[in-house]
Amino acid sequence: MTLPLLPDDPQLIGRYRLLGRLGQGGQGVVYLAEADDLGRVALKRLIAGTLDELADRRAQVRFKREVVALRQLNEKCTAPILDWDLDADPPYLVSVYVPGRSLHELVAGDGAVRPLRRDELEGLAVRTITALSAVHRKGIMHRDIKPKNILIGRDSRPRIIDFGVAKMLNSDTQSREIFGTPAFMSPEQHRNDRVKTKTDIYSWALTILFAAGGYDPESGKSDVNRVGDPLRGMLEACLAEDQEKRPSAHELHWQMTKAGIARAHGASEEWTAVSAMPSGGTAAGHTRRLLATPWYLRPYLPIPVSVGVTTALTTLAFVLLDAGAEKVLPAAVGLFVVTLMLFSIGTDPAHHSQVRQGRGRPRKPIPPPPG
């Protein structure tokens, strides 16, 4: 919902004409704006000058961090960034305007909680975990997953927004600041312990529970029984006290795929488009990750290929047997080794598609934003 501009709001920021307010947080104000060449956009302007100097510097660092994160993400994950000026006073960034409402507004916008139906909830779960997996594969940890940061567009697609407190996983910087929204923070965030991507998984589970009417942010009470299986079991695992015991976003997507949830909501095809390799990743690195996966969790070669290879190997075995008994043992050993290799090497649909589309090659690193 767009609100009128306040009396002290500017009419123009850079080349963008402001039309109204879309929202405000602790770090900045988001405006509906327009430009002649881009049409309507969302413009986020950093709130500056109201904090002490140290707090202002920290806010600027977080603002730059958001620009870096948004530049790396697919449009199916979030609202893509279009423009920014980190040297402006105050700095601002411009992203695609996605008309819609936040998940919080959708479920409890007027104070009355309206839980999503089962099919709506499953669609929300698989699409948000698809996006979150892509975020994590880019080496980004959001740290503030909550209903207000899930934007539901008119196309019903959920997008993760507000990367202002996101952290790059390859960053060596440590901070004693506690980031996140208390009602949706993980136990390790509350303790100010070192956090990993599975911190986002805990917050994601609470967000899905909220959408099901099974979590009250005010009291902190939750009830996973408001969610049906198989999603309920997944959420229970995500809410483990120890972050090491929680599944990753990639594992959750795989579980939803096996359960038929992903296909039912068109997220199987979407996974191919969203799940690009991390910056600097390679197809070889992807294969190494697969080989480290237990055999019973791996997807396998297509059935026609497997049948063809098996037939060829069987024929070869009979030929070698006719050649003489002294060659049987080496042939048997060779067949055994080749069979194990075929059994071990699998790939997921996303990797097949990436290779077909030429996306299995290393990517150039994205340079940092100016400023």
XYZ file of C-alpha atoms in Angstrom:
371
model
C 0.000 0.000 0.000
C 1.331 3.412 -0.984
C 1.028 6.239 1.550
C 1.238 9.975 0.796
C 4.560 11.752 1.145
C 5.166 13.536 4.429
C 5.739 17.311 4.467
C 9.488 16.901 5.047
C 9.937 14.281 2.310
C 11.820 15.493 -0.769
C 10.071 15.619 -4.120
C 13.131 14.514 -6.046
C 16.084 12.231 -5.240
C 18.703 12.126 -7.961
C 16.733 11.777 -11.191
C 13.812 10.056 -9.479
C 10.495 11.765 -8.750
C 8.929 10.568 -5.510
C 5.258 9.558 -5.672
C 4.579 8.170 -2.208
C 5.842 6.101 0.708
C 5.951 2.299 0.598
C 7.365 1.788 4.075
C 9.933 2.759 6.668
C 12.355 0.817 8.840
C 15.109 1.580 11.263
C 17.618 2.068 8.461
C 15.727 3.847 5.732
C 12.558 4.933 3.995
C 11.248 3.178 0.882
C 9.477 5.370 -1.658
C 7.491 4.698 -4.781
C 9.320 6.725 -7.419
C 9.528 7.037 -11.179
C 12.060 7.899 -13.851
C 11.497 8.575 -17.539
C 13.498 5.550 -18.705
C 12.573 3.070 -15.951
C 8.986 3.883 -15.111
C 7.896 3.140 -11.553
C 10.556 1.865 -9.174
C 11.126 1.380 -5.455
C 13.704 3.767 -4.008
C 15.264 3.128 -0.612
C 16.880 6.125 1.018
C 19.187 5.805 3.996
C 18.085 7.710 7.074
C 21.090 9.781 8.082
C 21.836 12.645 10.386
C 19.490 11.411 13.121
C 22.020 9.036 14.687
C 25.415 9.518 16.280
C 28.445 9.455 13.993
C 29.387 5.829 14.754
C 25.828 4.606 14.198
C 25.666 6.539 10.928
C 28.861 4.886 9.706
C 27.505 1.449 10.595
C 24.258 2.217 8.781
C 26.213 3.210 5.673
C 28.200 -0.047 5.815
C 24.960 -2.039 6.018
C 23.526 -0.032 3.133
C 26.540 -0.849 0.956
C 26.235 -4.488 2.011
C 22.659 -4.512 0.756
C 23.756 -3.179 -2.633
C 26.406 -5.912 -2.930
C 23.887 -8.622 -2.006
C 21.134 -7.438 -4.356
C 23.504 -7.219 -7.322
C 24.146 -10.960 -7.102
C 20.588 -12.264 -6.824
C 18.145 -13.523 -9.419
C 14.895 -11.622 -10.007
C 12.971 -14.698 -8.854
C 14.592 -14.371 -5.411
C 14.073 -10.694 -4.732
C 13.321 -7.330 -6.330
C 16.416 -6.754 -8.531
C 18.511 -3.644 -8.037
C 18.517 -1.141 -10.905
C 20.556 1.813 -9.707
C 22.304 3.206 -6.647
C 24.335 6.166 -5.468
C 26.337 5.496 -2.333
C 28.024 8.903 -2.522
C 24.769 10.839 -2.405
C 23.792 12.584 0.813
C 22.036 10.508 1.963
C 22.800 7.359 -0.094
C 19.996 5.586 -1.937
C 19.368 2.471 -3.995
C 16.716 1.776 -6.615
C 15.111 -1.599 -7.275
C 12.296 -3.027 -9.363
C 8.895 -2.064 -7.998
C 6.868 -5.180 -7.232
C 3.238 -4.274 -6.469
C 1.923 -6.425 -3.671
C 1.868 -6.917 0.079
C 4.200 -8.368 2.645
C 3.392 -11.779 4.088
C 2.680 -10.044 7.394
C 0.077 -7.793 5.763
C -1.439 -10.747 3.939
C -1.847 -12.867 7.082
C -2.392 -10.285 9.818
C -2.616 -6.896 8.143
C -5.655 -5.677 10.077
C -4.796 -7.395 13.355
C -6.880 -10.504 12.672
C -4.844 -13.577 11.753
C -6.000 -15.322 8.564
C -3.891 -18.474 8.163
C -3.081 -19.631 4.655
C -4.750 -22.741 3.268
C -2.641 -25.884 3.034
C -1.957 -25.514 -0.687
C -1.094 -21.822 -0.242
C 1.218 -22.642 2.657
C 3.044 -25.364 0.749
C 3.439 -23.038 -2.234
C 4.844 -20.334 0.032
C 7.217 -22.796 1.711
C 8.711 -24.274 -1.441
C 9.064 -20.953 -3.277
C 10.696 -19.164 -0.349
C 13.064 -22.067 0.340
C 13.988 -22.081 -3.364
C 14.866 -18.393 -3.133
C 16.669 -18.804 0.200
C 18.744 -21.678 -1.173
C 19.861 -19.466 -4.059
C 20.746 -16.691 -1.600
C 22.867 -19.086 0.465
C 24.550 -20.540 -2.625
C 25.661 -17.006 -3.474
C 27.440 -16.854 -0.124
C 24.897 -14.514 1.463
C 23.256 -14.917 4.865
C 20.126 -12.757 5.259
C 19.902 -12.707 9.108
C 16.440 -11.101 9.212
C 13.971 -13.507 7.601
C 10.470 -12.603 8.811
C 6.962 -12.100 7.376
C 7.546 -8.381 6.770
C 10.557 -9.233 4.602
C 8.640 -11.637 2.360
C 6.980 -9.639 -0.421
C 4.045 -11.324 -2.168
C 3.621 -9.867 -5.656
C 0.434 -9.796 -7.700
C 1.795 -12.870 -9.473
C 1.600 -14.624 -6.053
C 5.363 -15.163 -6.119
C 7.083 -14.520 -2.769
C 10.324 -12.547 -2.860
C 12.838 -12.050 -0.065
C 13.581 -8.371 0.493
C 15.584 -6.086 2.805
C 19.172 -7.319 2.760
C 20.337 -4.429 4.926
C 21.726 -6.706 7.654
C 22.838 -9.509 5.330
C 26.323 -10.928 5.789
C 28.709 -12.254 3.158
C 29.925 -15.689 4.230
C 33.457 -14.956 2.999
C 33.684 -11.875 5.201
C 36.144 -12.047 8.074
C 34.596 -9.117 9.880
C 33.050 -9.847 13.242
C 30.649 -7.628 15.130
C 29.170 -7.717 18.606
C 25.997 -6.119 17.244
C 22.912 -8.325 17.340
C 21.047 -8.242 14.029
C 17.544 -9.458 13.335
C 14.010 -9.117 14.668
C 13.783 -10.663 18.176
C 10.511 -12.542 17.586
C 12.006 -14.329 14.570
C 15.623 -14.669 15.674
C 17.323 -18.029 16.201
C 18.620 -19.122 19.634
C 22.212 -18.449 18.555
C 21.272 -14.927 17.468
C 19.747 -14.244 20.875
C 22.946 -15.538 22.516
C 25.050 -13.462 20.099
C 26.921 -16.623 19.097
C 28.541 -17.164 15.727
C 25.806 -17.735 13.151
C 25.679 -19.710 9.907
C 23.189 -19.956 7.062
C 21.094 -22.350 9.154
C 20.225 -19.353 11.310
C 18.080 -18.229 8.368
C 16.454 -21.681 8.357
C 15.191 -21.228 11.933
C 13.724 -17.814 11.091
C 12.219 -19.207 7.891
C 10.468 -21.982 9.846
C 8.936 -19.456 12.255
C 7.823 -17.384 9.263
C 6.059 -20.382 7.685
C 4.485 -21.234 11.060
C 3.249 -17.654 11.340
C 1.608 -17.975 7.923
C -0.101 -21.172 9.131
C -1.431 -19.477 12.270
C 0.905 -21.583 14.388
C 3.212 -18.880 15.733
C 2.411 -15.775 17.756
C 5.304 -13.269 17.600
C 3.951 -11.395 20.618
C 4.003 -14.331 23.035
C 6.598 -16.468 21.268
C 4.284 -19.497 21.440
C 4.353 -21.895 18.508
C 2.344 -24.950 17.488
C 3.682 -27.029 14.598
C 0.517 -29.138 14.710
C -1.177 -26.350 12.753
C 0.816 -27.639 9.770
C 0.147 -30.985 8.094
C 2.719 -33.576 7.082
C 5.157 -33.736 5.374
C 5.828 -30.028 5.885
C 5.319 -30.326 9.652
C 8.246 -32.723 10.050
C 10.480 -30.404 8.053
C 9.587 -27.423 10.241
C 10.270 -29.408 13.407
C 13.762 -30.193 12.127
C 14.308 -26.524 11.227
C 13.484 -25.443 14.797
C 16.231 -27.546 16.392
C 18.060 -25.672 19.156
C 21.441 -26.666 17.699
C 21.896 -25.064 14.288
C 24.107 -27.948 13.165
C 21.091 -30.283 13.422
C 18.922 -28.193 11.107
C 18.642 -29.044 7.406
C 20.065 -26.648 4.852
C 17.849 -24.798 2.388
C 19.102 -27.075 -0.390
C 18.228 -30.182 1.636
C 14.772 -28.804 2.370
C 14.128 -28.184 -1.301
C 15.208 -31.742 -2.079
C 12.853 -33.076 0.610
C 9.985 -31.036 -0.834
C 10.817 -32.343 -4.281
C 10.698 -35.953 -3.066
C 7.398 -35.238 -1.293
C 5.880 -33.846 -4.503
C 5.407 -30.341 -3.078
C 7.857 -28.674 -5.465
C 6.310 -30.131 -8.607
C 2.770 -29.375 -7.435
C 3.632 -25.674 -7.221
C 5.855 -25.390 -10.286
C 8.976 -25.003 -8.185
C 10.850 -27.846 -9.899
C 11.286 -25.780 -13.060
C 11.795 -22.625 -11.026
C 14.679 -24.296 -9.191
C 16.640 -24.437 -12.449
C 16.317 -20.694 -13.021
C 16.941 -19.611 -9.446
C 19.668 -21.985 -8.267
C 22.726 -20.632 -10.016
C 26.149 -21.700 -8.743
C 27.901 -19.497 -6.193
C 30.342 -16.933 -7.541
C 33.552 -18.700 -8.456
C 31.867 -22.108 -8.356
C 32.528 -24.789 -10.956
C 30.854 -27.885 -12.242
C 33.683 -29.891 -10.686
C 32.963 -28.368 -7.312
C 29.301 -29.248 -7.761
C 30.250 -32.874 -8.484
C 32.444 -33.014 -5.390
C 29.492 -31.905 -3.277
C 27.353 -34.633 -4.812
C 29.972 -37.294 -4.131
C 30.020 -36.183 -0.512
C 26.268 -36.819 -0.322
C 25.144 -40.255 0.941
C 24.202 -42.535 -1.968
C 20.611 -42.893 -0.787
C 20.060 -39.116 -1.058
C 21.518 -38.708 -4.560
C 19.501 -38.327 -7.721
C 20.763 -40.679 -10.416
C 21.480 -40.848 -14.110
C 18.442 -40.928 -16.387
C 16.993 -44.457 -16.691
C 17.648 -44.892 -20.462
C 21.328 -44.029 -19.973
C 21.651 -46.402 -17.015
C 19.976 -49.274 -18.914
C 22.148 -48.707 -21.978
C 25.381 -48.641 -20.009
C 24.386 -51.738 -18.021
C 23.595 -53.669 -21.231
C 26.934 -52.705 -22.767
C 28.848 -53.759 -19.669
C 27.019 -57.106 -19.528
C 27.878 -57.827 -23.171
C 31.500 -56.921 -22.502
C 31.572 -59.334 -19.576
C 30.463 -62.286 -21.744
C 33.061 -61.416 -24.395
C 35.805 -61.362 -21.779
C 34.611 -64.664 -20.306
C 34.982 -66.300 -23.739
C 38.527 -64.970 -23.947
C 39.769 -67.196 -21.152
C 39.397 -67.883 -17.451
C 42.633 -66.084 -16.599
C 40.988 -62.789 -17.694
C 37.778 -63.227 -15.743
C 39.036 -61.811 -12.450
C 40.454 -58.526 -13.892
C 37.279 -58.108 -15.957
C 35.079 -58.650 -12.931
C 37.064 -56.133 -10.901
C 36.860 -53.607 -13.718
C 33.098 -54.035 -14.035
C 32.688 -53.626 -10.302
C 34.689 -50.372 -10.251
C 32.846 -48.890 -13.247
C 29.475 -49.821 -11.747
C 30.387 -48.122 -8.471
C 31.427 -44.979 -10.336
C 28.113 -44.845 -12.199
C 26.251 -45.475 -8.974
C 28.094 -42.634 -7.230
C 27.971 -39.959 -9.899
C 24.581 -38.323 -10.137
C 23.353 -34.849 -10.727
C 20.263 -32.857 -9.994
C 17.976 -31.276 -12.610
C 19.455 -27.840 -11.901
C 22.958 -29.029 -12.829
C 21.758 -30.742 -16.049
C 20.067 -27.504 -17.070
C 23.093 -25.372 -16.145
C 25.362 -27.502 -18.343
C 22.895 -27.375 -21.241
C 22.641 -23.617 -20.951
C 26.391 -23.109 -20.510
C 26.133 -22.053 -16.878
C 28.421 -24.765 -15.502
C 31.545 -22.697 -16.130
C 33.238 -20.486 -13.513
C 31.749 -17.039 -13.205
C 33.684 -13.823 -13.013
C 33.616 -12.245 -9.563
C 31.251 -9.304 -9.251
C 33.161 -6.121 -8.418
C 32.140 -4.201 -5.300
C 29.866 -1.179 -5.697
C 31.432 2.257 -5.883
C 31.964 4.138 -2.666
